[in-house]
Coordinates of C-alpha atoms in Angstrom, one line a residue:
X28 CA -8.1 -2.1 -15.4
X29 CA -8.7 1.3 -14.0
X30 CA -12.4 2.6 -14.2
X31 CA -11.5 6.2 -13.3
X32 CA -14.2 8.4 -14.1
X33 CA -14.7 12.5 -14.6
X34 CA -17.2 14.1 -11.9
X35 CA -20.0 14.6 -14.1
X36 CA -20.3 11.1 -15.1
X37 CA -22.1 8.6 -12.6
X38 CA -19.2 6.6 -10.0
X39 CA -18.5 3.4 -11.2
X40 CA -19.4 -0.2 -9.6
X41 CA -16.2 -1.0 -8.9
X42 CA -13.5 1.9 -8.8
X43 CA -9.8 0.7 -9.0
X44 CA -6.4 3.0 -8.3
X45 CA -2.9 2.1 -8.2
X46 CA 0.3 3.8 -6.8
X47 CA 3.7 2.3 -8.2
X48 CA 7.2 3.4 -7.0
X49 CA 9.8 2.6 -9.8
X50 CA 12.9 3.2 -7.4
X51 CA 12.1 -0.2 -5.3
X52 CA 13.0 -1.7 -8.5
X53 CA 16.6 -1.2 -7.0
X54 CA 16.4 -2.1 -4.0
X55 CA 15.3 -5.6 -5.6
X56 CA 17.9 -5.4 -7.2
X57 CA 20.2 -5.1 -3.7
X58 CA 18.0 -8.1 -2.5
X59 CA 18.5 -10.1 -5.6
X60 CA 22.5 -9.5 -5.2
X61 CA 23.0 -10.4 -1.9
X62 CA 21.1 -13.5 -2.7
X63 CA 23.3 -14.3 -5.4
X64 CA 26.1 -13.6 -3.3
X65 CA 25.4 -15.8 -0.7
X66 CA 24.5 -18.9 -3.3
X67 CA 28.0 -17.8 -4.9
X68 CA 29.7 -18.3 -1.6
X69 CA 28.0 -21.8 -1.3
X70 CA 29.0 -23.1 -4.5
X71 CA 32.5 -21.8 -5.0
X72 CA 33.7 -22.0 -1.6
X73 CA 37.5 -22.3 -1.2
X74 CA 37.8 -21.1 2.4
X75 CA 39.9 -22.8 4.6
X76 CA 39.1 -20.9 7.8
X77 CA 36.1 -23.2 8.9
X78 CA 32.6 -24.7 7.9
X79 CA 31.1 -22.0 10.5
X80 CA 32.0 -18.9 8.9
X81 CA 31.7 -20.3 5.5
X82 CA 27.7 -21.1 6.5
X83 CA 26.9 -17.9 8.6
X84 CA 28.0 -16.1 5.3
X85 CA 25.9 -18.1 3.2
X86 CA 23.2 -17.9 5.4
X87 CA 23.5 -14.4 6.0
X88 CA 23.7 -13.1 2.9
X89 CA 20.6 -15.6 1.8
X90 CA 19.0 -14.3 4.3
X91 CA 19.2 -10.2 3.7
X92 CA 18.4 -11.4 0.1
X93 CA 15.5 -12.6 0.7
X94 CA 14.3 -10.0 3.4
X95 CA 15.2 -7.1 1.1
X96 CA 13.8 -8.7 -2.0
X97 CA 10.2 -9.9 0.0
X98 CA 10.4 -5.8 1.5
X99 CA 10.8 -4.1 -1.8
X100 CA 8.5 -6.0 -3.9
X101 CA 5.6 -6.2 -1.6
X102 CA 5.7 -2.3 -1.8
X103 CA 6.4 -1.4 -5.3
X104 CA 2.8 -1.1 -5.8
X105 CA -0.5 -0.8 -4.0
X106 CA -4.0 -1.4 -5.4
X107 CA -7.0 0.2 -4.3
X108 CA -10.1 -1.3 -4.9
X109 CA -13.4 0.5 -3.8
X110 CA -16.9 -1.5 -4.6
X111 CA -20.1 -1.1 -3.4
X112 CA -19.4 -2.4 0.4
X113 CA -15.4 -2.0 1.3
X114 CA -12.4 -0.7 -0.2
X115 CA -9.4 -3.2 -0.2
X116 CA -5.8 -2.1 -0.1
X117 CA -3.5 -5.0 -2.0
X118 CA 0.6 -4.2 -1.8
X119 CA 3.1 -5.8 -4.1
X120 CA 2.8 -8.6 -6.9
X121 CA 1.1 -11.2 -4.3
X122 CA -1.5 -8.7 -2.8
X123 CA 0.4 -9.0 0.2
X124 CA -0.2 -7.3 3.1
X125 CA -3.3 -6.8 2.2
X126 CA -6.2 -4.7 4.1
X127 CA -10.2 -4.9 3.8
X128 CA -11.8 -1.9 5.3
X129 CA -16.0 -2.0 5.2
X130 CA -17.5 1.1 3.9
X131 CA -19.6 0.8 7.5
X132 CA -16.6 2.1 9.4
X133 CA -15.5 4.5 7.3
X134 CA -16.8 8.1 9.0
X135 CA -14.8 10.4 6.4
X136 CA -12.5 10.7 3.8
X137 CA -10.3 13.5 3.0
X138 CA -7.7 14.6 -0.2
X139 CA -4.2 14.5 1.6
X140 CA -2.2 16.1 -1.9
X141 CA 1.3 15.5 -0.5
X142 CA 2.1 11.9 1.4
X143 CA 5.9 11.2 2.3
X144 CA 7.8 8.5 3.1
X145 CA 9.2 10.5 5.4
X146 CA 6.3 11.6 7.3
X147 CA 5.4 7.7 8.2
X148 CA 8.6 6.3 9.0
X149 CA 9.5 5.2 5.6
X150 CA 7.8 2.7 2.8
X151 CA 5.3 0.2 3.5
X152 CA 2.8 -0.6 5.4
X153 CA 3.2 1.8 8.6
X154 CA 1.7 2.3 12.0
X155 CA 2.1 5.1 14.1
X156 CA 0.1 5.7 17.2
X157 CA -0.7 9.9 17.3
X158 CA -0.9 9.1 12.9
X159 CA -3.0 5.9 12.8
X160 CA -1.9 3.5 9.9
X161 CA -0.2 3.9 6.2
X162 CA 0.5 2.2 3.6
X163 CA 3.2 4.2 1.6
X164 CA 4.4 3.3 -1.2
X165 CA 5.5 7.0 -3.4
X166 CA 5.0 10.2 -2.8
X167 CA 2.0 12.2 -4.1
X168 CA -1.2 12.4 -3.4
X169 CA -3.1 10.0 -1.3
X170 CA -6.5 9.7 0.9
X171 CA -6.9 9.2 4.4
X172 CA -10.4 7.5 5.6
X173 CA -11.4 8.4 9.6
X174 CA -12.8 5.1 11.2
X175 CA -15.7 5.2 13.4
X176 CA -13.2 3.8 16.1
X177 CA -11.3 7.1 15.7
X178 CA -8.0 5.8 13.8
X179 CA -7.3 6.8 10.6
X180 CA -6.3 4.9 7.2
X181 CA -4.1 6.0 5.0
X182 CA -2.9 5.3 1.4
X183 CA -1.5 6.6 -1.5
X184 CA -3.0 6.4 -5.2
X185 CA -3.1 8.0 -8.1
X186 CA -6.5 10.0 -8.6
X187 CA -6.9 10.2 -5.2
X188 CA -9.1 13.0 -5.4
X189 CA -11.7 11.1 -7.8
X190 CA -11.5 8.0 -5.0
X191 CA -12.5 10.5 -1.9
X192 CA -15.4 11.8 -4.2
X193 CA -16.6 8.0 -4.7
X194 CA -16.1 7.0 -1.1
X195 CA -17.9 10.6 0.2
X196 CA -21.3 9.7 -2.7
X197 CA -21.4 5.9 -1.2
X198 CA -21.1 7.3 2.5
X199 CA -23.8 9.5 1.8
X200 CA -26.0 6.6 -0.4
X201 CA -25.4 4.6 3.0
X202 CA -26.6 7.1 5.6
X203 CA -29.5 7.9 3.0
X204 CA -30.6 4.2 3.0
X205 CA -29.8 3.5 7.1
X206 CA -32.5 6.9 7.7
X207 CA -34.5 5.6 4.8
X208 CA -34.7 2.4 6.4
X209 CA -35.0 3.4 10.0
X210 CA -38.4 4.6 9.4

């Protein structure tokens, strides 16, 4: 799936990157647990102290199950996809969040080589108002685009360096055709 090309050779139509983050896997595996737990409680049941703490256990632990299983594996991978026109940020198994950024509001993009968790809050899709918005899903290298309505984008993927240089050509190939056509 990836198209990932050296510098010499001309970009791609379509270039496609990917970050994954293995660990999330466990944290599934938290999610999946609790949920398990809860349907356990459910079916088994031999509590005598009351329906109502019998269901808000149950329903607690269905609930955090769910939450942290929906959390993790929307965010154990992001997909990059940069055609022509836009680049498109997918997260997770379901492409969900998912974010469509035209190439027309794209000013820049720059190589960040070292994205963190910790510098965004954590993992997943983050917003922070003097950082603009993230979506985090390792650490590593990662490219941030400045938007003509001065926020900034964020995201991490492998070959980030190879995507910049993509997205810098087609920003170029765009401001060459607007003058072209301006005249």
């Amino acid at each position: 799936m990836r198209e990932h090309h050296d510098a010499e050779d001309s970009h791609p139509d379509v270039w496609t990157g990917r970050a994954t983050n293995r660990v999330q896997w466990l944290l599934a595996l938290v999610g999946a647990a609790c949920l398990a737990l809860g349907i356990a409680l459910a079916v088994q049941s031999a509590w005598t102290s009351g329906i109502v703490p019998l269901v808000m256990s149950v329903v607690g632990c269905i609930a955090a199950g769910l939450l942290v299983l929906y959390g993790t594996l929307a965010f154990v991978h992001v997909d990059l996809i940069l055609d022509q026109d836009c680049l498109e940020v997918r997260c997770g198994h379901v492409g969900v969040p998912r974010r469509r950024i035209p190439l027309s509001d794209v000013v820049g993009a720059d190589f960040i080589p070292h994205v963190t968790p910790r510098h965004w809050g954590g993992w997943g899709y983050r917003w922070r108002p003097e950082r603009g918005t993230a979506v985090v899903v390792r650490r590593g290298e990662g490219i941030e685009l400045s938007l003509w309505d001065g926020h900034t984008f964020t995201v991490t993927v492998d070959n980030a360096e190879s995507a910049v240089r993509v997205i810098r050509s087609r920003l170029r190939a765009g401001a060459a055709g607007s003058a072209g056509s301006a005249r």
